[in-house]
């Protein structure tokens, strides 16, 4: 009925059984600027590098509030990220409206994963080219990941301030020598009794100034598991687009639906 | 063949009265806390006042189930607005939203009689009054609900606004001070309670001004 002469297939198989579009979309995430998440027993911190293309333009927003208890940081195609953020906000509001209680993060993650999967199975669609934070994603995030891998076992019992400090240090690692200023990074916090919010520039600059006076001590060198802590909170790696996951609320097992 | 009559109604009237008065830099919103059905009292402590945004507070009498549904709708839409605009809705914006939400159900209306009070973008008090399907108007003061026929003439006497048709445009807000306006509200409800059986028990008064939101209660007759 709808046949035409054009090749409308966007997502196709490779001879080795992989989906090109999915690989490409994961690459898009790797090219995006870094986003990092850490969690303790009581708090979660998201931080990201926000570099504007020129001094004249404003920064691309990378952290979005989804609900009082959920926030996401994105890396990759920001437009795709905004679309997904809008979807998540809508889901959170609808859930609250129907059940008068906050949407459990695990369910949001699953809904999102299912939505993203659809794009890998319809030939005329392409996957979302954006990663929603699992642990550390984006370009030069490996440096951040390495820092986090050394430290993550200690995060569980960190205080809110230490957690933010660690997030900032990890962010600094991705900058490769460039000075960390509050104008190029964004930090957000959610925790027990603390709704998700983005810290304002002044507060962030104060925090940066505070810890830069303290040199980083050589950490003991444990051999950590291959995945940093917060990774477990995200969804499992799906064929869809990129690593999925929203910064979780502490205490809610993500897959506990 | 006579026309078939309904053997039940989707609506009920839970009674009660609401009032709102706009001042130069404040707004007073008040409602009684009695919830009734027919000649019965369901509860003496039900709040008809809902804070929709930092600067917009709504009081609604009528069918409280519909009122609750309406409040939830508005809260959800307000959240979406905040996500998209990074700020709270202003009172006039909320007024328009309420009107649209009510008209959306023009053919199965929310049985809700609303007054919306708050501060406009200049910090002046504003009051908007509605019918059940969303027709609204900005006024200096208003009352809705079972006691409104008793309350409104009294407010007209004390606060009469200049006609909105006059030129040059004259301020609708009352020159009364905040404490005078609150006293007026207390007097008005005490009177309405005497003669309206659906009004009474307790009066809830919310005052919105530059310093934020303040709530107080006053006992009313319980018969």
Short mmCIF file of C-alpha atoms in Angstrom, two decimals:
data_model
loop_
_atom_site.label_atom_id
_atom_site.label_comp_id
_atom_site.label_asym_id
_atom_site.label_seq_id
_atom_site.Cartn_x
_atom_site.Cartn_y
_atom_site.Cartn_z
CA UNK A 1 0.00 0.00 0.00
CA UNK A 2 2.73 2.47 0.96
CA UNK A 3 5.45 1.30 -1.33
CA UNK A 4 7.50 3.84 -3.19
CA UNK A 5 10.80 3.88 -5.07
CA UNK A 6 12.78 5.34 -2.18
CA UNK A 7 14.82 3.44 0.33
CA UNK A 8 13.26 4.47 3.59
CA UNK A 9 15.22 2.09 5.77
CA UNK A 10 17.12 4.00 8.40
CA UNK A 11 17.97 1.27 10.85
CA UNK A 12 19.54 -1.78 9.23
CA UNK A 13 21.50 -4.85 10.23
CA UNK A 14 25.19 -5.27 9.69
CA UNK A 15 26.52 -8.60 8.35
CA UNK A 16 27.88 -9.36 11.83
CA UNK A 17 24.45 -9.05 13.39
CA UNK A 18 24.78 -5.55 14.81
CA UNK A 19 22.56 -2.55 14.23
CA UNK A 20 24.53 0.28 12.65
CA UNK A 21 22.23 2.97 13.92
CA UNK A 22 22.56 1.80 17.49
CA UNK A 23 26.34 1.85 17.25
CA UNK A 24 26.24 5.31 15.75
CA UNK A 25 23.96 6.62 18.45
CA UNK A 26 26.29 5.32 21.16
CA UNK A 27 29.07 7.17 19.40
CA UNK A 28 27.00 10.34 19.59
CA UNK A 29 26.91 9.95 23.33
CA UNK A 30 30.65 9.51 23.52
CA UNK A 31 31.12 12.72 21.59
CA UNK A 32 28.96 14.76 23.95
CA UNK A 33 30.55 16.65 26.83
CA UNK A 34 30.86 14.80 30.09
CA UNK A 35 28.11 14.15 32.60
CA UNK A 36 28.74 12.45 35.95
CA UNK A 37 26.60 11.01 38.71
CA UNK A 38 27.42 9.80 42.20
CA UNK A 39 25.32 8.49 44.99
CA UNK A 40 25.54 7.92 48.69
CA UNK A 41 23.04 6.36 51.02
CA UNK A 42 21.17 9.62 51.30
CA UNK A 43 22.05 11.81 48.34
CA UNK A 44 22.71 11.78 44.63
CA UNK A 45 24.79 14.38 42.84
CA UNK A 46 24.81 15.02 39.10
CA UNK A 47 27.48 17.21 37.61
CA UNK A 48 28.36 18.07 34.05
CA UNK A 49 30.60 20.17 31.93
CA UNK A 50 28.76 22.96 30.22
CA UNK A 51 31.01 24.53 27.66
CA UNK A 52 29.56 27.13 25.33
CA UNK A 53 30.85 27.23 21.78
CA UNK A 54 31.79 30.87 22.05
CA UNK A 55 31.84 33.53 24.73
CA UNK A 56 28.87 35.15 23.11
CA UNK A 57 26.55 32.19 23.23
CA UNK A 58 24.90 30.73 26.28
CA UNK A 59 25.50 27.26 27.63
CA UNK A 60 23.56 24.23 26.59
CA UNK A 61 21.38 23.00 29.42
CA UNK A 62 22.34 19.43 30.28
CA UNK A 63 20.62 18.77 33.57
CA UNK A 64 16.86 18.63 33.73
CA UNK A 65 14.53 18.29 36.65
CA UNK A 66 12.00 15.56 35.97
CA UNK A 67 10.28 15.62 39.33
CA UNK A 68 11.11 16.49 42.91
CA UNK A 69 12.83 13.15 43.32
CA UNK A 70 14.27 12.61 39.83
CA UNK A 71 16.68 14.52 37.65
CA UNK A 72 18.58 13.62 34.52
CA UNK A 73 21.85 14.71 33.03
CA UNK A 74 22.29 14.16 29.29
CA UNK A 75 25.14 13.74 26.85
CA UNK A 76 24.87 13.46 23.10
CA UNK A 77 22.18 14.92 20.87
CA UNK A 78 20.68 17.49 23.20
CA UNK A 79 17.54 17.81 21.13
CA UNK A 80 16.84 14.11 21.65
CA UNK A 81 17.63 14.61 25.32
CA UNK A 82 15.08 17.38 25.63
CA UNK A 83 12.40 15.32 23.93
CA UNK A 84 13.03 12.44 26.33
CA UNK A 85 13.09 14.80 29.31
CA UNK A 86 9.73 16.16 28.25
CA UNK A 87 8.42 12.61 28.01
CA UNK A 88 9.75 11.75 31.46
CA UNK A 89 8.28 14.87 33.02
CA UNK A 90 4.95 14.05 31.47
CA UNK A 91 5.07 10.48 32.77
CA UNK A 92 5.99 11.67 36.25
CA UNK A 93 3.12 14.14 36.30
CA UNK A 94 0.63 11.61 35.01
CA UNK A 95 1.67 9.07 37.61
CA UNK A 96 1.43 11.62 40.42
CA UNK A 97 -1.97 12.67 39.17
CA UNK A 98 -3.35 9.13 39.07
CA UNK A 99 -1.70 7.63 42.14
CA UNK A 100 -1.00 10.75 44.24
CA UNK A 101 2.51 9.50 44.86
CA UNK A 102 5.88 9.99 43.20
CA UNK A 103 6.76 7.81 40.24
CA UNK A 104 9.28 5.16 41.29
CA UNK A 105 12.48 5.71 39.33
CA UNK A 106 12.73 2.11 38.29
CA UNK A 107 9.42 2.27 36.50
CA UNK A 108 10.34 5.46 34.71
CA UNK A 109 13.54 3.84 33.54
CA UNK A 110 11.69 0.83 32.18
CA UNK A 111 9.11 2.96 30.41
CA UNK A 112 11.87 4.99 28.86
CA UNK A 113 13.83 1.92 27.85
CA UNK A 114 10.78 0.42 26.17
CA UNK A 115 10.15 3.67 24.34
CA UNK A 116 13.73 3.82 23.14
CA UNK A 117 13.70 0.20 22.02
CA UNK A 118 10.85 0.86 19.61
CA UNK A 119 13.13 3.08 17.55
CA UNK A 120 15.54 0.24 16.99
CA UNK A 121 12.91 -2.05 15.62
CA UNK A 122 11.13 0.21 13.18
CA UNK A 123 13.17 0.57 10.03
CA UNK A 124 12.07 4.11 9.37
CA UNK A 125 13.11 5.40 12.79
CA UNK A 126 16.49 6.08 14.28
CA UNK A 127 17.47 5.54 17.89
CA UNK A 128 17.64 8.45 20.33
CA UNK A 129 21.21 9.72 20.14
CA UNK A 130 21.46 10.65 23.75
CA UNK A 131 22.59 9.00 26.90
CA UNK A 132 20.71 9.71 30.06
CA UNK A 133 23.10 9.49 32.87
CA UNK A 134 24.10 6.16 34.26
CA UNK A 135 27.42 6.95 35.82
CA UNK A 136 29.80 8.92 33.67
CA UNK A 137 29.18 9.41 30.03
CA UNK A 138 30.37 11.73 27.32
CA UNK A 139 33.73 12.75 25.96
CA UNK A 140 36.77 12.53 28.19
CA UNK A 141 34.52 10.87 30.71
CA UNK A 142 37.06 8.09 31.02
CA UNK A 143 39.15 10.31 33.26
CA UNK A 144 36.13 10.90 35.44
CA UNK A 145 35.33 7.21 35.43
CA UNK A 146 38.84 6.35 36.53
CA UNK A 147 38.62 8.80 39.40
CA UNK A 148 35.24 7.43 40.39
CA UNK A 149 36.39 3.83 40.13
CA UNK A 150 39.08 4.50 42.67
CA UNK A 151 36.67 6.11 45.07
CA UNK A 152 33.21 4.76 44.55
CA UNK A 153 33.23 2.27 47.37
CA UNK A 154 33.52 5.15 49.78
CA UNK A 155 30.64 7.11 48.39
CA UNK A 156 27.91 5.17 50.15
CA UNK A 157 28.63 6.80 53.45
CA UNK A 158 29.71 10.17 52.15
CA UNK A 159 28.12 13.28 53.45
CA UNK A 160 26.30 15.55 51.05
CA UNK A 161 29.22 17.98 50.95
CA UNK A 162 31.80 15.27 50.28
CA UNK A 163 29.67 13.85 47.52
CA UNK A 164 29.44 17.20 45.80
CA UNK A 165 33.16 17.68 46.23
CA UNK A 166 33.85 14.31 44.63
CA UNK A 167 31.53 15.15 41.76
CA UNK A 168 33.36 18.40 41.16
CA UNK A 169 36.74 16.72 41.28
CA UNK A 170 35.55 14.09 38.82
CA UNK A 171 34.28 16.87 36.56
CA UNK A 172 37.62 18.58 36.79
CA UNK A 173 39.31 15.35 35.64
CA UNK A 174 37.41 15.52 32.37
CA UNK A 175 38.61 19.01 31.69
CA UNK A 176 42.21 17.85 31.19
CA UNK A 177 44.00 20.66 32.88
CA UNK A 178 41.56 23.45 32.16
CA UNK A 179 40.64 25.37 35.27
CA UNK A 180 37.33 24.38 36.80
CA UNK A 181 35.02 27.34 37.15
CA UNK A 182 31.37 27.49 38.02
CA UNK A 183 30.67 29.08 34.65
CA UNK A 184 31.51 25.89 32.79
CA UNK A 185 29.93 23.29 35.00
CA UNK A 186 26.52 22.58 36.44
CA UNK A 187 25.85 20.65 39.63
CA UNK A 188 22.55 19.32 40.90
CA UNK A 189 21.58 17.49 44.07
CA UNK A 190 18.71 15.33 45.24
CA UNK A 191 18.44 13.56 48.56
CA UNK A 192 16.41 12.45 51.52
CA UNK A 193 14.30 15.45 52.42
CA UNK A 194 15.89 17.50 49.65
CA UNK A 195 14.00 17.87 46.38
CA UNK A 196 15.95 17.79 43.14
CA UNK A 197 17.43 21.16 42.36
CA UNK A 198 20.31 22.69 40.45
CA UNK A 199 22.85 24.56 42.53
CA UNK A 200 23.31 28.18 41.56
CA UNK A 201 26.61 29.44 40.21
CA UNK A 202 27.68 31.26 43.37
CA UNK A 203 27.28 28.17 45.53
CA UNK A 204 29.18 26.06 43.03
CA UNK A 205 32.02 28.56 42.83
CA UNK A 206 32.28 28.64 46.61
CA UNK A 207 32.50 24.86 46.71
CA UNK A 208 35.16 24.83 44.02
CA UNK A 209 37.19 27.42 45.90
CA UNK A 210 36.89 25.43 49.11
CA UNK A 211 38.25 22.17 47.82
CA UNK A 212 40.89 23.55 45.51
CA UNK A 213 42.79 24.61 48.58
CA UNK A 214 43.00 20.98 49.62
CA UNK A 215 45.22 18.84 47.43
CA UNK A 216 43.91 15.47 46.50
CA UNK A 217 45.62 12.76 48.55
CA UNK A 218 46.83 9.59 46.89
CA UNK A 219 43.99 7.15 47.32
CA UNK A 220 44.65 3.58 48.40
CA UNK A 221 44.56 1.39 45.30
CA UNK A 222 41.86 -1.19 45.57
CA UNK A 223 40.90 -3.12 42.47
CA UNK A 224 37.33 -2.16 41.98
CA UNK A 225 34.68 -3.97 40.05
CA UNK A 226 34.53 -2.91 36.45
CA UNK A 227 31.51 -0.69 36.94
CA UNK A 228 31.44 2.42 39.07
CA UNK A 229 28.77 2.57 41.74
CA UNK A 230 26.02 4.60 40.23
CA UNK A 231 26.03 2.47 37.11
CA UNK A 232 23.90 -0.15 38.82
CA UNK A 233 21.17 2.40 39.18
CA UNK A 234 20.69 2.88 35.47
CA UNK A 235 18.89 0.39 33.30
CA UNK A 236 20.96 -2.39 31.85
CA UNK A 237 22.56 -1.58 28.53
CA UNK A 238 19.82 -1.81 25.98
CA UNK A 239 20.10 -2.08 22.25
CA UNK A 240 18.35 1.22 22.29
CA UNK A 241 20.37 4.30 21.64
CA UNK A 242 22.58 4.62 24.65
CA UNK A 243 22.86 3.90 28.31
CA UNK A 244 19.61 4.74 29.91
CA UNK A 245 18.99 5.72 33.44
CA UNK A 246 17.79 8.60 35.56
CA UNK A 247 19.55 9.73 38.69
CA UNK A 248 17.80 7.62 41.26
CA UNK A 249 16.33 8.37 44.63
CA UNK A 250 18.27 6.60 47.29
CA UNK A 251 16.58 3.58 48.76
CA UNK A 252 14.45 2.71 45.74
CA UNK A 253 15.78 -0.42 44.10
CA UNK A 254 15.47 0.50 40.46
CA UNK A 255 14.17 -2.77 39.13
CA UNK A 256 11.82 -3.28 42.02
CA UNK A 257 8.70 -2.52 40.08
CA UNK B 1 -44.73 9.02 25.85
CA UNK B 2 -43.27 11.30 28.54
CA UNK B 3 -39.61 12.21 28.46
CA UNK B 4 -37.50 9.99 30.70
CA UNK B 5 -36.17 11.75 33.77
CA UNK B 6 -32.81 11.03 35.32
CA UNK B 7 -32.99 8.78 38.36
CA UNK B 8 -29.69 10.05 39.71
CA UNK B 9 -27.51 13.12 39.39
CA UNK B 10 -23.75 13.11 38.89
CA UNK B 11 -23.56 16.26 40.98
CA UNK B 12 -24.03 17.11 44.63
CA UNK B 13 -23.72 20.46 46.32
CA UNK B 14 -21.46 20.45 49.36
CA UNK B 15 -22.35 24.05 50.17
CA UNK B 16 -20.21 26.73 51.77
CA UNK B 17 -19.17 30.23 50.87
CA UNK B 18 -15.98 31.87 49.60
CA UNK B 19 -14.86 35.46 49.49
CA UNK B 20 -11.86 37.29 48.10
CA UNK B 21 -10.87 40.95 48.45
CA UNK B 22 -8.05 42.70 46.59
CA UNK B 23 -6.01 45.42 48.27
CA UNK B 24 -3.28 47.75 47.07
CA UNK B 25 -0.50 45.32 47.97
CA UNK B 26 -2.31 42.33 49.48
CA UNK B 27 -5.14 39.94 48.76
CA UNK B 28 -7.45 38.24 51.23
CA UNK B 29 -9.07 34.93 50.35
CA UNK B 30 -11.47 33.30 52.78
CA UNK B 31 -13.89 30.39 52.94
CA UNK B 32 -15.81 28.55 55.63
CA UNK B 33 -14.84 24.97 56.44
CA UNK B 34 -18.21 23.27 56.55
CA UNK B 35 -18.93 20.50 54.06
CA UNK B 36 -22.56 19.41 53.81
CA UNK B 37 -24.87 17.27 51.73
CA UNK B 38 -28.56 18.08 51.83
CA UNK B 39 -29.44 18.78 55.44
CA UNK B 40 -26.48 16.80 56.78
CA UNK B 41 -23.06 17.98 57.76
CA UNK B 42 -20.31 15.73 56.36
CA UNK B 43 -17.49 17.47 58.20
CA UNK B 44 -16.80 20.73 59.99
CA UNK B 45 -13.15 20.95 58.98
CA UNK B 46 -12.81 20.84 55.22
CA UNK B 47 -10.64 23.41 53.48
CA UNK B 48 -11.99 24.93 50.30
CA UNK B 49 -8.86 26.97 49.73
CA UNK B 50 -6.06 25.75 47.49
CA UNK B 51 -2.72 27.37 46.73
CA UNK B 52 -2.18 27.01 43.00
CA UNK B 53 1.05 29.02 42.74
CA UNK B 54 3.18 31.29 44.92
CA UNK B 55 0.98 34.23 44.03
CA UNK B 56 -2.34 32.61 43.20
CA UNK B 57 -4.78 31.10 45.68
CA UNK B 58 -8.18 29.71 44.74
CA UNK B 59 -11.26 29.19 46.88
CA UNK B 60 -14.07 27.05 45.46
CA UNK B 61 -17.50 26.11 46.65
CA UNK B 62 -19.88 23.67 45.01
CA UNK B 63 -19.30 19.96 44.45
CA UNK B 64 -16.05 19.22 46.25
CA UNK B 65 -15.26 16.11 44.22
CA UNK B 66 -15.23 18.29 41.11
CA UNK B 67 -13.30 20.95 42.99
CA UNK B 68 -10.60 18.42 43.89
CA UNK B 69 -10.40 17.15 40.33
CA UNK B 70 -10.09 20.73 39.10
CA UNK B 71 -7.34 21.51 41.62
CA UNK B 72 -5.37 18.43 40.56
CA UNK B 73 -5.65 19.39 36.89
CA UNK B 74 -4.42 22.89 37.59
CA UNK B 75 -1.54 21.63 39.74
CA UNK B 76 -0.39 19.28 36.98
CA UNK B 77 -0.58 22.02 34.35
CA UNK B 78 1.29 24.38 36.62
CA UNK B 79 4.10 21.86 37.01
CA UNK B 80 4.40 21.59 33.24
CA UNK B 81 4.49 25.37 32.99
CA UNK B 82 7.29 25.50 35.56
CA UNK B 83 9.33 22.92 33.65
CA UNK B 84 8.94 24.84 30.44
CA UNK B 85 9.32 28.42 31.65
CA UNK B 86 11.52 27.98 34.69
CA UNK B 87 9.25 30.10 36.84
CA UNK B 88 5.90 30.04 38.62
CA UNK B 89 2.73 31.16 36.88
CA UNK B 90 1.56 34.68 37.57
CA UNK B 91 -1.96 35.19 38.93
CA UNK B 92 -3.40 36.56 35.67
CA UNK B 93 -1.89 33.62 33.79
CA UNK B 94 -3.41 31.19 36.27
CA UNK B 95 -6.72 33.02 35.89
CA UNK B 96 -6.73 32.36 32.16
CA UNK B 97 -5.69 28.75 32.68
CA UNK B 98 -8.55 28.21 35.11
CA UNK B 99 -10.99 29.70 32.64
CA UNK B 100 -9.77 27.46 29.83
CA UNK B 101 -9.82 24.38 32.04
CA UNK B 102 -13.42 25.07 33.05
CA UNK B 103 -14.60 25.70 29.51
CA UNK B 104 -12.91 22.53 28.32
CA UNK B 105 -15.72 20.75 30.17
CA UNK B 106 -18.41 23.01 28.84
CA UNK B 107 -20.73 20.06 28.15
CA UNK B 108 -20.22 18.26 31.46
CA UNK B 109 -19.07 21.08 33.70
CA UNK B 110 -17.09 21.08 36.91
CA UNK B 111 -19.70 21.99 39.49
CA UNK B 112 -17.30 24.46 41.04
CA UNK B 113 -17.84 28.12 41.81
CA UNK B 114 -14.45 29.72 42.09
CA UNK B 115 -12.78 32.87 43.20
CA UNK B 116 -9.10 33.25 42.44
CA UNK B 117 -7.06 35.71 44.46
CA UNK B 118 -3.45 36.76 44.40
CA UNK B 119 -0.90 39.37 43.47
CA UNK B 120 -0.38 40.48 39.90
CA UNK B 121 3.04 41.08 38.33
CA UNK B 122 3.13 44.57 39.84
CA UNK B 123 2.46 43.29 43.33
CA UNK B 124 -1.07 44.67 43.48
CA UNK B 125 -3.89 42.52 44.77
CA UNK B 126 -6.13 40.91 42.17
CA UNK B 127 -9.31 38.89 42.39
CA UNK B 128 -10.92 36.94 39.58
CA UNK B 129 -14.42 35.58 39.81
CA UNK B 130 -15.81 32.69 37.76
CA UNK B 131 -18.94 30.87 36.83
CA UNK B 132 -19.03 27.08 36.44
CA UNK B 133 -18.00 27.10 32.79
CA UNK B 134 -15.12 29.54 32.90
CA UNK B 135 -16.56 32.98 32.27
CA UNK B 136 -14.33 35.26 34.33
CA UNK B 137 -13.62 38.84 35.18
CA UNK B 138 -11.06 40.69 37.23
CA UNK B 139 -12.73 42.52 40.08
CA UNK B 140 -11.85 44.21 43.34
CA UNK B 141 -13.80 41.72 45.47
CA UNK B 142 -16.16 38.81 45.02
CA UNK B 143 -18.02 36.03 46.78
CA UNK B 144 -19.29 32.65 45.58
CA UNK B 145 -21.23 29.80 47.09
CA UNK B 146 -24.35 29.29 49.14
CA UNK B 147 -23.87 32.46 51.17
CA UNK B 148 -22.90 34.68 48.27
CA UNK B 149 -26.38 36.21 47.94
CA UNK B 150 -26.07 37.38 51.54
CA UNK B 151 -22.40 38.39 51.34
CA UNK B 152 -22.19 40.14 47.99
CA UNK B 153 -24.62 43.00 48.71
CA UNK B 154 -22.79 43.71 51.95
CA UNK B 155 -19.44 43.84 50.16
CA UNK B 156 -20.99 46.07 47.52
CA UNK B 157 -22.06 48.42 50.24
CA UNK B 158 -18.65 48.52 51.91
CA UNK B 159 -16.31 48.21 48.96
CA UNK B 160 -18.18 49.32 45.90
CA UNK B 161 -15.82 49.29 42.96
CA UNK B 162 -16.04 51.98 40.33
CA UNK B 163 -17.57 50.70 37.12
CA UNK B 164 -15.04 49.07 34.81
CA UNK B 165 -16.62 51.08 31.99
CA UNK B 166 -15.52 54.43 33.38
CA UNK B 167 -12.79 56.44 31.73
CA UNK B 168 -10.12 57.12 32.84
CA UNK B 169 -9.81 53.62 34.30
CA UNK B 170 -10.12 53.64 38.06
CA UNK B 171 -8.48 51.24 40.42
CA UNK B 172 -10.67 48.34 41.46
CA UNK B 173 -8.67 47.57 44.56
CA UNK B 174 -9.96 48.68 47.88
CA UNK B 175 -8.20 51.45 49.80
CA UNK B 176 -8.71 49.47 53.01
CA UNK B 177 -5.67 48.28 54.92
CA UNK B 178 -4.92 44.60 55.23
CA UNK B 179 -6.19 44.30 58.81
CA UNK B 180 -9.35 46.24 57.96
CA UNK B 181 -10.02 43.90 55.07
CA UNK B 182 -9.53 40.84 57.28
CA UNK B 183 -11.93 42.28 59.85
CA UNK B 184 -14.46 42.95 57.13
CA UNK B 185 -14.20 39.32 56.01
CA UNK B 186 -14.76 38.10 59.55
CA UNK B 187 -17.82 40.32 59.94
CA UNK B 188 -19.20 39.19 56.62
CA UNK B 189 -18.90 35.51 57.43
CA UNK B 190 -20.35 35.92 60.90
CA UNK B 191 -23.41 37.50 59.28
CA UNK B 192 -23.74 34.93 56.53
CA UNK B 193 -23.47 32.12 59.10
CA UNK B 194 -26.54 33.48 60.87
CA UNK B 195 -28.88 33.02 57.95
CA UNK B 196 -27.27 30.50 55.58
CA UNK B 197 -27.51 26.96 56.94
CA UNK B 198 -24.67 25.74 54.78
CA UNK B 199 -22.17 28.27 56.08
CA UNK B 200 -20.55 27.96 59.49
CA UNK B 201 -18.23 25.94 61.78
CA UNK B 202 -14.94 27.68 61.07
CA UNK B 203 -13.58 30.38 58.82
CA UNK B 204 -10.24 29.97 57.06
CA UNK B 205 -8.55 33.20 55.97
CA UNK B 206 -5.51 33.33 53.72
CA UNK B 207 -3.66 36.59 53.18
CA UNK B 208 -1.18 36.97 50.31
CA UNK B 209 1.25 39.85 50.34
CA UNK B 210 4.83 40.72 49.52
CA UNK B 211 5.94 38.94 52.68
CA UNK B 212 4.40 35.67 51.54
CA UNK B 213 1.38 33.71 52.62
CA UNK B 214 -0.32 33.85 56.00
CA UNK B 215 -3.21 31.73 57.23
CA UNK B 216 -5.56 32.22 60.15
CA UNK B 217 -8.77 30.70 61.48
CA UNK B 218 -11.84 31.98 63.26
CA UNK B 219 -14.64 30.03 64.90
CA UNK B 220 -18.13 30.42 63.48
CA UNK B 221 -21.49 29.27 64.76
CA UNK B 222 -21.91 25.56 64.51
CA UNK B 223 -25.69 25.34 64.10
#
